[in-house]
CSV table of C-alpha atoms in Angstrom, one decimal:
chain,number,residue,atom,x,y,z
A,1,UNK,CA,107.0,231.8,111.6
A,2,UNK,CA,110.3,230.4,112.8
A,3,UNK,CA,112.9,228.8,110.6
A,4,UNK,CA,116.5,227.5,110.9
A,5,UNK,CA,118.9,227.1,108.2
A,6,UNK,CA,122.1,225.3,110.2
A,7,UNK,CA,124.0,222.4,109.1
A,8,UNK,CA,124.1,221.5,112.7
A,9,UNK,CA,122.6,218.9,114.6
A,10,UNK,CA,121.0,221.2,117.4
A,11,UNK,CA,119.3,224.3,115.1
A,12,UNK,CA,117.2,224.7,118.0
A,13,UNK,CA,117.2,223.9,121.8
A,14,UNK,CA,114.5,224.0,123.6
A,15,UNK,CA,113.9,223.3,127.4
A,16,UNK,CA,110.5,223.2,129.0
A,17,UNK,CA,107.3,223.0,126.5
A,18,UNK,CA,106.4,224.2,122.9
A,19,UNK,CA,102.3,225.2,122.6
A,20,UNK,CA,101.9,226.0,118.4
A,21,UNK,CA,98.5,227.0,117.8
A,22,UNK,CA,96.5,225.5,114.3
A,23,UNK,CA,94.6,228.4,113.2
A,24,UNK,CA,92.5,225.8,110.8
A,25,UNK,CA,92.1,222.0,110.6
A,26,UNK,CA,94.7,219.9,108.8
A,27,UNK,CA,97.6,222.1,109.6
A,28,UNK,CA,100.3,221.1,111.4
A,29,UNK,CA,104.7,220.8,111.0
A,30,UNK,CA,106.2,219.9,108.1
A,31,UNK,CA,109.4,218.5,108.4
A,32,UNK,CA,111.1,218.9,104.5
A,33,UNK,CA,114.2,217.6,103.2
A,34,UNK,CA,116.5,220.5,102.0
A,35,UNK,CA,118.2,219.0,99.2
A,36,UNK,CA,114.7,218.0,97.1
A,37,UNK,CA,111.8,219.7,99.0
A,38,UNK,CA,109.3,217.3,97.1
A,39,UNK,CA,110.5,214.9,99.7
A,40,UNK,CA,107.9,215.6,103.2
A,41,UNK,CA,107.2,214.3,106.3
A,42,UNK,CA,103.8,216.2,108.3
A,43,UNK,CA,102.0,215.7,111.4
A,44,UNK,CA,98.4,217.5,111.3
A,45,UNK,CA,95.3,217.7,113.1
A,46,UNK,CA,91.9,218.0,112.6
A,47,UNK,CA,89.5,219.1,116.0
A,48,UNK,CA,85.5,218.1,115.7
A,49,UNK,CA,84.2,219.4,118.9
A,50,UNK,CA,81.2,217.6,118.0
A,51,UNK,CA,82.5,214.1,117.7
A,52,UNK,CA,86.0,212.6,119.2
A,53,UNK,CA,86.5,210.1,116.9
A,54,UNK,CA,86.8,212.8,113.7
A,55,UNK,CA,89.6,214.5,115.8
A,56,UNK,CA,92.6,213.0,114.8
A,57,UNK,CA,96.8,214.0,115.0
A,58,UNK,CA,98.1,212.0,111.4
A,59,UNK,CA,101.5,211.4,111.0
A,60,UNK,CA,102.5,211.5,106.7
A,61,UNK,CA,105.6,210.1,106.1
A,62,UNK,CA,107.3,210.5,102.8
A,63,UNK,CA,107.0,207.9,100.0
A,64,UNK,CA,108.5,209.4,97.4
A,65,UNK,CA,108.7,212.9,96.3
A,66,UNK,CA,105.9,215.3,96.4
A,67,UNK,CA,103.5,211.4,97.9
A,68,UNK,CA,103.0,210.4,101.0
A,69,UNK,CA,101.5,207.5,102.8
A,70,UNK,CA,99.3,208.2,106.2
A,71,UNK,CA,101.5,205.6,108.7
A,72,UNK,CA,99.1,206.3,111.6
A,73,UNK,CA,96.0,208.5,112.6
A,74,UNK,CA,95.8,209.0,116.7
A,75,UNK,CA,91.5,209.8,117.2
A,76,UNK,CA,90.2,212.0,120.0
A,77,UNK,CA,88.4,208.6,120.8
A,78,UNK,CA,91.7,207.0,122.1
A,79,UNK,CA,92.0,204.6,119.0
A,80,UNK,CA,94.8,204.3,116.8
A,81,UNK,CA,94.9,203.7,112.8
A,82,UNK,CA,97.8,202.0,111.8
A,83,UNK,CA,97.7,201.4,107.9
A,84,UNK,CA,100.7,199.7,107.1
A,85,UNK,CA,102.2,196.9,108.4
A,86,UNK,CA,103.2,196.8,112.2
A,87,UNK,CA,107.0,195.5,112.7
A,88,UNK,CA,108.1,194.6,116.9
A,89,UNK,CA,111.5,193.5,117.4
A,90,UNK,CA,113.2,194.9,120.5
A,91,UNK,CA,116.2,192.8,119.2
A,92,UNK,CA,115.6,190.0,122.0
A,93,UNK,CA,112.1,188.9,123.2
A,94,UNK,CA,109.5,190.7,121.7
A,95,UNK,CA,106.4,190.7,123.3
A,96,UNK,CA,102.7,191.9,122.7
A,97,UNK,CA,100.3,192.3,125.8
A,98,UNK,CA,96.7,192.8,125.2
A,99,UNK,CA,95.7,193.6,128.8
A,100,UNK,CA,91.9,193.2,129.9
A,101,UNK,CA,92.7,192.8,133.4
A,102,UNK,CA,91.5,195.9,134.5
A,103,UNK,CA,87.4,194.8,136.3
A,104,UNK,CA,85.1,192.2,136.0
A,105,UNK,CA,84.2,191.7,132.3
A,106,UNK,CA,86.4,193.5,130.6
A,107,UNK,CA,88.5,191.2,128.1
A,108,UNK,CA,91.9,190.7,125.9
A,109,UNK,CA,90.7,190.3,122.8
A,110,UNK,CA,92.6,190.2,119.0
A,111,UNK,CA,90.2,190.9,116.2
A,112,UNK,CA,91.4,188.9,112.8
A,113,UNK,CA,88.8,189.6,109.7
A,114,UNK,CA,89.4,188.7,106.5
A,115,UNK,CA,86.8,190.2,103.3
A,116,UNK,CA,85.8,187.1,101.4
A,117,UNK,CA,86.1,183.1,102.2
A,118,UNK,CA,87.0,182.7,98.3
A,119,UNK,CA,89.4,185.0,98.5
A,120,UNK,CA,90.8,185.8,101.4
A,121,UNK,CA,92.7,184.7,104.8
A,122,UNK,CA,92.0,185.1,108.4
A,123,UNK,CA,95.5,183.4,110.1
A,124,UNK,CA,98.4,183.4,112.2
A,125,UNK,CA,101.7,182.2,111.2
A,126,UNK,CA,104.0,180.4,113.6
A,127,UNK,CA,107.4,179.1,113.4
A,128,UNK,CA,110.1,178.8,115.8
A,129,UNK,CA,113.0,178.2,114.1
A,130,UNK,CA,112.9,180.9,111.0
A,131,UNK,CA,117.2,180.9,111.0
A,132,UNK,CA,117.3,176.7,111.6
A,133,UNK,CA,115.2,173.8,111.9
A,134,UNK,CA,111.5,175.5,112.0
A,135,UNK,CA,108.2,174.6,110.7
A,136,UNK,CA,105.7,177.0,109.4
A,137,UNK,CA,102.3,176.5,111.2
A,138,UNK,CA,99.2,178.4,110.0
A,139,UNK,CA,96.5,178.2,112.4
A,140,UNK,CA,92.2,180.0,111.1
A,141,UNK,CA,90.5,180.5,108.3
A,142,UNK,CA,92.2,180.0,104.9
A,143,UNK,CA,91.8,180.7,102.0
A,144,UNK,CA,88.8,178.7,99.3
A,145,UNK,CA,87.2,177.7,102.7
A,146,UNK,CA,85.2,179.3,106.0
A,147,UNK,CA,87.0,176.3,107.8
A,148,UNK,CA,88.8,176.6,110.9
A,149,UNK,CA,92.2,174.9,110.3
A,150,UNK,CA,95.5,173.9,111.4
A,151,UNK,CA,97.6,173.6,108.6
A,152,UNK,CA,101.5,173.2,107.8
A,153,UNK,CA,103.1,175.4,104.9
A,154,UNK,CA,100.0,176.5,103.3
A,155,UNK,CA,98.2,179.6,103.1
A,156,UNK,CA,95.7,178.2,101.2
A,157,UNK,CA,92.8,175.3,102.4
A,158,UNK,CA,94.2,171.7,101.0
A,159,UNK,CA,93.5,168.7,102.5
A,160,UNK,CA,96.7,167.3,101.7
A,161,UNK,CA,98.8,170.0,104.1
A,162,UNK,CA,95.7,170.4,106.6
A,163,UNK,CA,96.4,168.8,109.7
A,164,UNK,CA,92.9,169.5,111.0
A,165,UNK,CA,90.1,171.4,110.2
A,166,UNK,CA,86.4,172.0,111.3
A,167,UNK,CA,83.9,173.1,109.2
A,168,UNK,CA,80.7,175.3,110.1
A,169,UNK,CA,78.2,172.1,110.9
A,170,UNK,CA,81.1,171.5,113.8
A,171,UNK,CA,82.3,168.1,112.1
A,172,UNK,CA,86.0,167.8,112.0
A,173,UNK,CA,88.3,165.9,109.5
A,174,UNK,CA,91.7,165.1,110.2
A,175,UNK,CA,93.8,164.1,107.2
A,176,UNK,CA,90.8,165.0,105.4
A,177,UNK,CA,88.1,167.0,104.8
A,178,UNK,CA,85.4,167.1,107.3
A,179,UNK,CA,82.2,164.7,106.4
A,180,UNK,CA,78.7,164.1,107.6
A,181,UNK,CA,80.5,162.1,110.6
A,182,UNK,CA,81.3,164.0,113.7
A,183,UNK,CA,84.6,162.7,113.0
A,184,UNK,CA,87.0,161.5,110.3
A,185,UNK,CA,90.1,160.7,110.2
A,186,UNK,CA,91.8,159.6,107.2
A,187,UNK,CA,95.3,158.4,106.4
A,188,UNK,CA,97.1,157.1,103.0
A,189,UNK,CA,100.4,155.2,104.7
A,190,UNK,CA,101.2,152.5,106.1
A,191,UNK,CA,101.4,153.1,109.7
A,192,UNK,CA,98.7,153.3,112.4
A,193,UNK,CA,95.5,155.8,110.7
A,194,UNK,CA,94.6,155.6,115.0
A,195,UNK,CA,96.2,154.5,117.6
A,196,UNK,CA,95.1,154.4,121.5
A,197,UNK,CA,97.4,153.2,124.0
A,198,UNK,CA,97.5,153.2,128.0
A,199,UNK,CA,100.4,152.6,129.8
A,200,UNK,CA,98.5,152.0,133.3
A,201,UNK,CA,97.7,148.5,134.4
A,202,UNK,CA,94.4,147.0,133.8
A,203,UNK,CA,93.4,150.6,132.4
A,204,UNK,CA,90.6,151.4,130.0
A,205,UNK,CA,91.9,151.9,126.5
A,206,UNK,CA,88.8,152.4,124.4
A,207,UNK,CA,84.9,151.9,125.1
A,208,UNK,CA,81.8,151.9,122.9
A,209,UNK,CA,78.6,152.7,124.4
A,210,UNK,CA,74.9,152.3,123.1
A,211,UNK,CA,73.1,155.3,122.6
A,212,UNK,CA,71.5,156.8,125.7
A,213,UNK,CA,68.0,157.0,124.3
A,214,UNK,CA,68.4,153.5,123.3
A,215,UNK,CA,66.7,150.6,125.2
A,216,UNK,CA,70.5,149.3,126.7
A,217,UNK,CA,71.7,152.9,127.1
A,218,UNK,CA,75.2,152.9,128.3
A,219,UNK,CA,75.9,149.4,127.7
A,220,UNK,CA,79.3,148.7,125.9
A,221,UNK,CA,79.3,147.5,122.7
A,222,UNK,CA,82.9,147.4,122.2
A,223,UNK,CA,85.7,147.7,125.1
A,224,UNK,CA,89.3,147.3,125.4
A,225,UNK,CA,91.4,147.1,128.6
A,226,UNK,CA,94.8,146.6,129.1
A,227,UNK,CA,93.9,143.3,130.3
A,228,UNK,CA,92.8,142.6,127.0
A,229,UNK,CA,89.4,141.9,128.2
């Protein structure tokens, strides 16, 4: 084997390519700190001929001394196994692209699971003013409920701090829980719970239609113009 004991920065150069050979599977470099050699980073690899996806290159980084956590596992498959958290700051803009714009049918897609709707959270978090003046937004499945919901400042499902939500049967509550209505909306304040306005001239506001299977299908039951006729 090869090893360098320099204090400086360069112990080796090398130009042009470096080939090491693994003689068996989860071998690889070890990169260990000299002042307590419990302390170990390691890449290693594992080939399966048989099947890509048990071929893998892991990268161990050092958690402690003589531990280490598995940061991420490259397969033979082309995936990637991150298993910690995943941090993007470029220290401007930050951007993820999930690019399916390569033929016809191929998608973008961002998988969010949770385990269980008692327990557990399926979300994204928003907020665009995290130094002054921002709001955090959840937006998906929270927690106690298999609702979809928009909610503000809550990781949890509440009706109180839901701004919307829509349950499984499609019904949708708004300052409330959904109900056996398509539709509620509830409000405890004094203001407007609904309000419907159009600024156009002798424009349609709101209409109420019969049923179409009933015997006056389509005819208005209630309607409001700006005309207020």
């Amino acid at each position: 084997y090869l090893r360098a004991n320099s204090s400086s920065s360069n112990a080796f150069l090398l130009k042009g390519g470096i080939m090491q050979d693994i003689t068996a599977n989860n071998t690889g470099i070890q990169f260990r700190l000299n002042a307590d050699t419990g302390f170990i980073n390691r890449i290693d690899n594992n080939f399966d001929g048989a099947s890509a996806d048990a071929s893998y290159m892991r990268f161990k980084i050092a958690s402690g001394a003589n531990s280490q956590n598995t940061a991420l596992t490259l397969l033979g498959d082309g995936k990637a196994n991150f298993s910690g958290n995943i941090n993007v700051d470029n220290g401007g803009t930050s951007i993820i692209t999930v690019d399916g714009n390569n033929s016809s049918g191929d998608d973008g897609r961002i998988l969010i699971k949770g385990h269980t709707a008692s327990n557990s959270r399926a979300l994204i978090h928003f907020n665009n003013g995290v130094s002054s003046g921002g709001l955090d937004w959840r937006i998906g499945c929270l927690r106690y409920s298999n609702a979809f919901v928009l909610s503000l400042a809550n990781d949890d499902y509440n009706s109180s701090t839901n701004v919307i939500s829509i349950d499984g049967n499609r019904k949708i509550g708004i300052g409330s829980d959904p109900s056996s209505s398509k539709l509620k909306v509830y409000n405890d304040a004094t203001d407007y719970t609904v309000q419907f306005q159009n600024n156009q001239g002798d424009g349609a506001v709101l209409d109420l239609y019969a049923s179409a299977s009933d015997d006056h299908a389509f005819d208005p039951i209630f309607k409001v113009r700006t005309d207020a006729q």
